[in-house]
Amino acid sequence: MSATADMPYFINPSKNISAKAKREAYELAEAGINANLDDEELMILKMTTINCILKTYLPYYYWVGFYLVHNGALVVGPYQGTLGCLHIDFSRGVCGKAAREEKTQLVADVHALAQGKDHIACDPNSQSEIVLPVFDNDKNLIAVFDVDSSLKASFDEIDQEFLERILKRHFEELSLKK
Ligand code: SME
């Protein structure tokens, strides 16, 4: 199946919000995530729940999900959104860069990047994104967390601050089982 610009009936276009509204939405989402996950150990439960709660509160989350480190490359894991690319090499895309450098990547306009090399367009509607590395308790990279918006410049240091804290708490600090 090839990607088209048509959004399926169950996906809405992104809406950008003010910095104040963004902080308020993240505060509610973070409280919900902690309430549901602080006693959970299974990676799959953590990933599915984080995706669901963040996508519920943040109206510019068009695609949200995890790419898992598997045999030295990335494979798509739990996500919400349109069909994600199944395999991503560490040498490609924003996800690959986040995995290689083990650092958060903020991209205001993904179409300004070299397509197929520095950005992989799984869905042509994606216009901006944030990708964060996910570590386990031993500081091993286990995944990257990818969020895409169908608008430009949706992500900033507020997203980075909240997401880094949420991922650190649930994958590094609290116990984790595969
Ligand atoms: N954002 C990616 C590809 C994954 S999709 O957006 C779901 C990238 O260029 O790394």
mmCIF file of N, CA, C and O and ligand atoms in Angstrom, residues 63-65 67 74 76 79 82-85 88 92-97 110 113 115-123 126 128-131 144 146-148, ligand 1:
data_model
loop_
_atom_site.group_PDB
_atom_site.id
_atom_site.type_symbol
_atom_site.label_atom_id
_atom_site.label_comp_id
_atom_site.label_asym_id
_atom_site.label_seq_id
_atom_site.Cartn_x
_atom_site.Cartn_y
_atom_site.Cartn_z
ATOM 1 N N TRP A 63 0.873 11.663 14.105
ATOM 2 C CA TRP A 63 1.398 10.288 14.207
ATOM 3 C C TRP A 63 2.256 10.246 15.463
ATOM 4 O O TRP A 63 3.068 11.148 15.695
ATOM 5 N N VAL A 64 2.080 9.229 16.291
ATOM 6 C CA VAL A 64 2.898 9.107 17.500
ATOM 7 C C VAL A 64 3.241 7.638 17.711
ATOM 8 O O VAL A 64 2.371 6.773 17.611
ATOM 9 N N GLY A 65 4.498 7.357 17.970
ATOM 10 C CA GLY A 65 4.835 5.965 18.218
ATOM 11 C C GLY A 65 6.315 5.723 18.459
ATOM 12 O O GLY A 65 7.139 6.641 18.449
ATOM 13 N N TYR A 67 9.802 3.446 17.563
ATOM 14 C CA TYR A 67 10.589 2.540 16.714
ATOM 15 C C TYR A 67 11.567 1.818 17.631
ATOM 16 O O TYR A 67 12.301 2.461 18.386
ATOM 17 N N LEU A 74 16.105 -0.058 13.205
ATOM 18 C CA LEU A 74 14.843 0.290 13.860
ATOM 19 C C LEU A 74 13.685 -0.422 13.174
ATOM 20 O O LEU A 74 13.629 -0.483 11.941
ATOM 21 N N VAL A 76 9.285 -0.689 13.412
ATOM 22 C CA VAL A 76 8.172 0.036 14.016
ATOM 23 C C VAL A 76 7.568 -0.783 15.165
ATOM 24 O O VAL A 76 7.468 -2.016 15.095
ATOM 25 N N TYR A 79 2.188 2.236 17.823
ATOM 26 C CA TYR A 79 1.967 3.598 17.336
ATOM 27 C C TYR A 79 0.492 3.853 17.112
ATOM 28 O O TYR A 79 -0.301 2.912 17.053
ATOM 29 N N THR A 82 -1.356 6.906 10.780
ATOM 30 C CA THR A 82 -1.388 6.185 9.505
ATOM 31 C C THR A 82 -0.214 5.211 9.442
ATOM 32 O O THR A 82 0.703 5.268 10.271
ATOM 33 N N LEU A 83 -0.239 4.355 8.435
ATOM 34 C CA LEU A 83 0.766 3.283 8.334
ATOM 35 C C LEU A 83 2.195 3.827 8.426
ATOM 36 O O LEU A 83 2.599 4.689 7.635
ATOM 37 N N GLY A 84 2.956 3.333 9.408
ATOM 38 C CA GLY A 84 4.346 3.755 9.561
ATOM 39 C C GLY A 84 5.267 2.864 8.739
ATOM 40 O O GLY A 84 4.935 1.714 8.449
ATOM 41 N N CYS A 85 6.443 3.406 8.358
ATOM 42 C CA CYS A 85 7.436 2.575 7.663
ATOM 43 C C CYS A 85 7.842 1.453 8.627
ATOM 44 O O CYS A 85 8.004 1.685 9.830
ATOM 45 N N ILE A 88 13.604 1.043 9.541
ATOM 46 C CA ILE A 88 14.402 2.257 9.292
ATOM 47 C C ILE A 88 15.834 1.967 9.731
ATOM 48 O O ILE A 88 16.079 1.570 10.878
ATOM 49 N N ARG A 92 19.429 6.476 8.237
ATOM 50 C CA ARG A 92 18.420 7.218 7.478
ATOM 51 C C ARG A 92 17.380 7.889 8.369
ATOM 52 O O ARG A 92 17.019 7.376 9.422
ATOM 53 N N GLY A 93 16.895 9.020 7.858
ATOM 54 C CA GLY A 93 15.748 9.665 8.485
ATOM 55 C C GLY A 93 16.084 10.375 9.787
ATOM 56 O O GLY A 93 17.209 10.307 10.294
ATOM 57 N N VAL A 94 15.089 11.070 10.298
ATOM 58 C CA VAL A 94 15.236 11.778 11.568
ATOM 59 C C VAL A 94 15.333 10.750 12.703
ATOM 60 O O VAL A 94 16.089 10.913 13.654
ATOM 61 N N CYS A 95 14.591 9.655 12.560
ATOM 62 C CA CYS A 95 14.649 8.592 13.573
ATOM 63 C C CYS A 95 16.044 7.988 13.643
ATOM 64 O O CYS A 95 16.576 7.763 14.740
ATOM 65 N N GLY A 96 16.632 7.733 12.468
ATOM 66 C CA GLY A 96 17.984 7.176 12.432
ATOM 67 C C GLY A 96 18.983 8.122 13.086
ATOM 68 O O GLY A 96 19.866 7.691 13.839
ATOM 69 N N LYS A 97 18.824 9.421 12.840
ATOM 70 C CA LYS A 97 19.742 10.403 13.426
ATOM 71 C C LYS A 97 19.607 10.430 14.956
ATOM 72 O O LYS A 97 20.605 10.494 15.682
ATOM 73 N N VAL A 110 9.982 19.143 7.731
ATOM 74 C CA VAL A 110 10.648 17.913 7.276
ATOM 75 C C VAL A 110 10.878 17.921 5.762
ATOM 76 O O VAL A 110 11.804 17.275 5.271
ATOM 77 N N LEU A 113 14.337 18.832 4.384
ATOM 78 C CA LEU A 113 15.440 17.859 4.493
ATOM 79 C C LEU A 113 15.540 17.028 3.218
ATOM 80 O O LEU A 113 14.578 16.938 2.447
ATOM 81 N N GLN A 115 15.034 14.166 1.075
ATOM 82 C CA GLN A 115 14.037 13.095 1.196
ATOM 83 C C GLN A 115 14.652 11.728 0.884
ATOM 84 O O GLN A 115 15.425 11.578 -0.057
ATOM 85 N N GLY A 116 14.296 10.768 1.715
ATOM 86 C CA GLY A 116 14.821 9.417 1.542
ATOM 87 C C GLY A 116 16.152 9.228 2.253
ATOM 88 O O GLY A 116 16.574 8.105 2.494
ATOM 89 N N LYS A 117 16.791 10.337 2.599
ATOM 90 C CA LYS A 117 18.083 10.250 3.283
ATOM 91 C C LYS A 117 17.951 10.829 4.703
ATOM 92 O O LYS A 117 18.021 10.099 5.680
ATOM 93 N N ASP A 118 17.723 12.144 4.777
ATOM 94 C CA ASP A 118 17.618 12.775 6.092
ATOM 95 C C ASP A 118 16.191 12.754 6.636
ATOM 96 O O ASP A 118 15.968 12.986 7.819
ATOM 97 N N HIS A 119 15.228 12.523 5.746
ATOM 98 C CA HIS A 119 13.836 12.342 6.190
ATOM 99 C C HIS A 119 13.187 11.241 5.369
ATOM 100 O O HIS A 119 13.391 11.157 4.154
ATOM 101 N N ILE A 120 12.404 10.418 6.045
ATOM 102 C CA ILE A 120 11.674 9.356 5.356
ATOM 103 C C ILE A 120 10.192 9.689 5.469
ATOM 104 O O ILE A 120 9.653 9.764 6.580
ATOM 105 N N ALA A 121 9.566 9.914 4.325
ATOM 106 C CA ALA A 121 8.148 10.309 4.326
ATOM 107 C C ALA A 121 7.267 9.060 4.291
ATOM 108 O O ALA A 121 6.903 8.572 3.234
ATOM 109 N N CYS A 122 6.942 8.549 5.475
ATOM 110 C CA CYS A 122 6.010 7.411 5.535
ATOM 111 C C CYS A 122 4.623 7.901 5.131
ATOM 112 O O CYS A 122 3.848 7.163 4.542
ATOM 113 N N ASP A 123 4.288 9.125 5.489
ATOM 114 C CA ASP A 123 3.001 9.736 5.144
ATOM 115 C C ASP A 123 3.313 11.160 4.697
ATOM 116 O O ASP A 123 3.877 11.939 5.473
ATOM 117 N N SER A 126 2.898 14.486 6.926
ATOM 118 C CA SER A 126 3.758 14.913 8.033
ATOM 119 C C SER A 126 4.589 16.111 7.605
ATOM 120 O O SER A 126 5.211 16.088 6.540
ATOM 121 N N SER A 128 6.192 18.439 10.379
ATOM 122 C CA SER A 128 7.226 18.718 11.381
ATOM 123 C C SER A 128 7.257 17.557 12.354
ATOM 124 O O SER A 128 6.307 16.770 12.428
ATOM 125 N N GLU A 129 8.374 17.430 13.071
ATOM 126 C CA GLU A 129 8.444 16.292 13.986
ATOM 127 C C GLU A 129 9.445 16.491 15.101
ATOM 128 O O GLU A 129 10.321 17.359 15.035
ATOM 129 N N ILE A 130 9.275 15.659 16.144
ATOM 130 C CA ILE A 130 10.264 15.544 17.220
ATOM 131 C C ILE A 130 10.550 14.057 17.390
ATOM 132 O O ILE A 130 9.623 13.236 17.325
ATOM 133 N N VAL A 131 11.819 13.706 17.521
ATOM 134 C CA VAL A 131 12.191 12.307 17.770
ATOM 135 C C VAL A 131 13.156 12.283 18.954
ATOM 136 O O VAL A 131 14.128 13.055 18.986
ATOM 137 N N VAL A 144 13.386 4.671 19.686
ATOM 138 C CA VAL A 144 13.203 6.122 19.570
ATOM 139 C C VAL A 144 11.702 6.381 19.596
ATOM 140 O O VAL A 144 10.903 5.529 19.180
ATOM 141 N N ASP A 146 8.802 8.868 18.263
ATOM 142 C CA ASP A 146 8.627 9.760 17.109
ATOM 143 C C ASP A 146 7.236 10.377 17.148
ATOM 144 O O ASP A 146 6.247 9.651 17.276
ATOM 145 N N VAL A 147 7.160 11.696 17.059
ATOM 146 C CA VAL A 147 5.857 12.362 16.936
ATOM 147 C C VAL A 147 5.889 13.253 15.708
ATOM 148 O O VAL A 147 6.825 14.044 15.530
ATOM 149 N N ASP A 148 4.869 13.126 14.856
ATOM 150 C CA ASP A 148 4.760 13.941 13.636
ATOM 151 C C ASP A 148 3.490 14.782 13.696
ATOM 152 O O ASP A 148 2.457 14.322 14.196
HETATM 153 N N1 SME B 1 9.841 10.465 10.888
HETATM 154 C C1 SME B 1 10.604 9.539 10.252
HETATM 155 C C2 SME B 1 9.992 8.392 9.601
HETATM 156 C C3 SME B 1 8.993 7.684 10.451
HETATM 157 S S1 SME B 1 7.463 8.265 10.190
HETATM 158 O O1 SME B 1 7.383 9.653 10.260
HETATM 159 C C4 SME B 1 6.308 7.455 11.007
HETATM 160 C C5 SME B 1 11.980 9.881 9.832
HETATM 161 O O2 SME B 1 12.290 10.545 8.858
HETATM 162 O O3 SME B 1 12.789 9.424 10.557
#
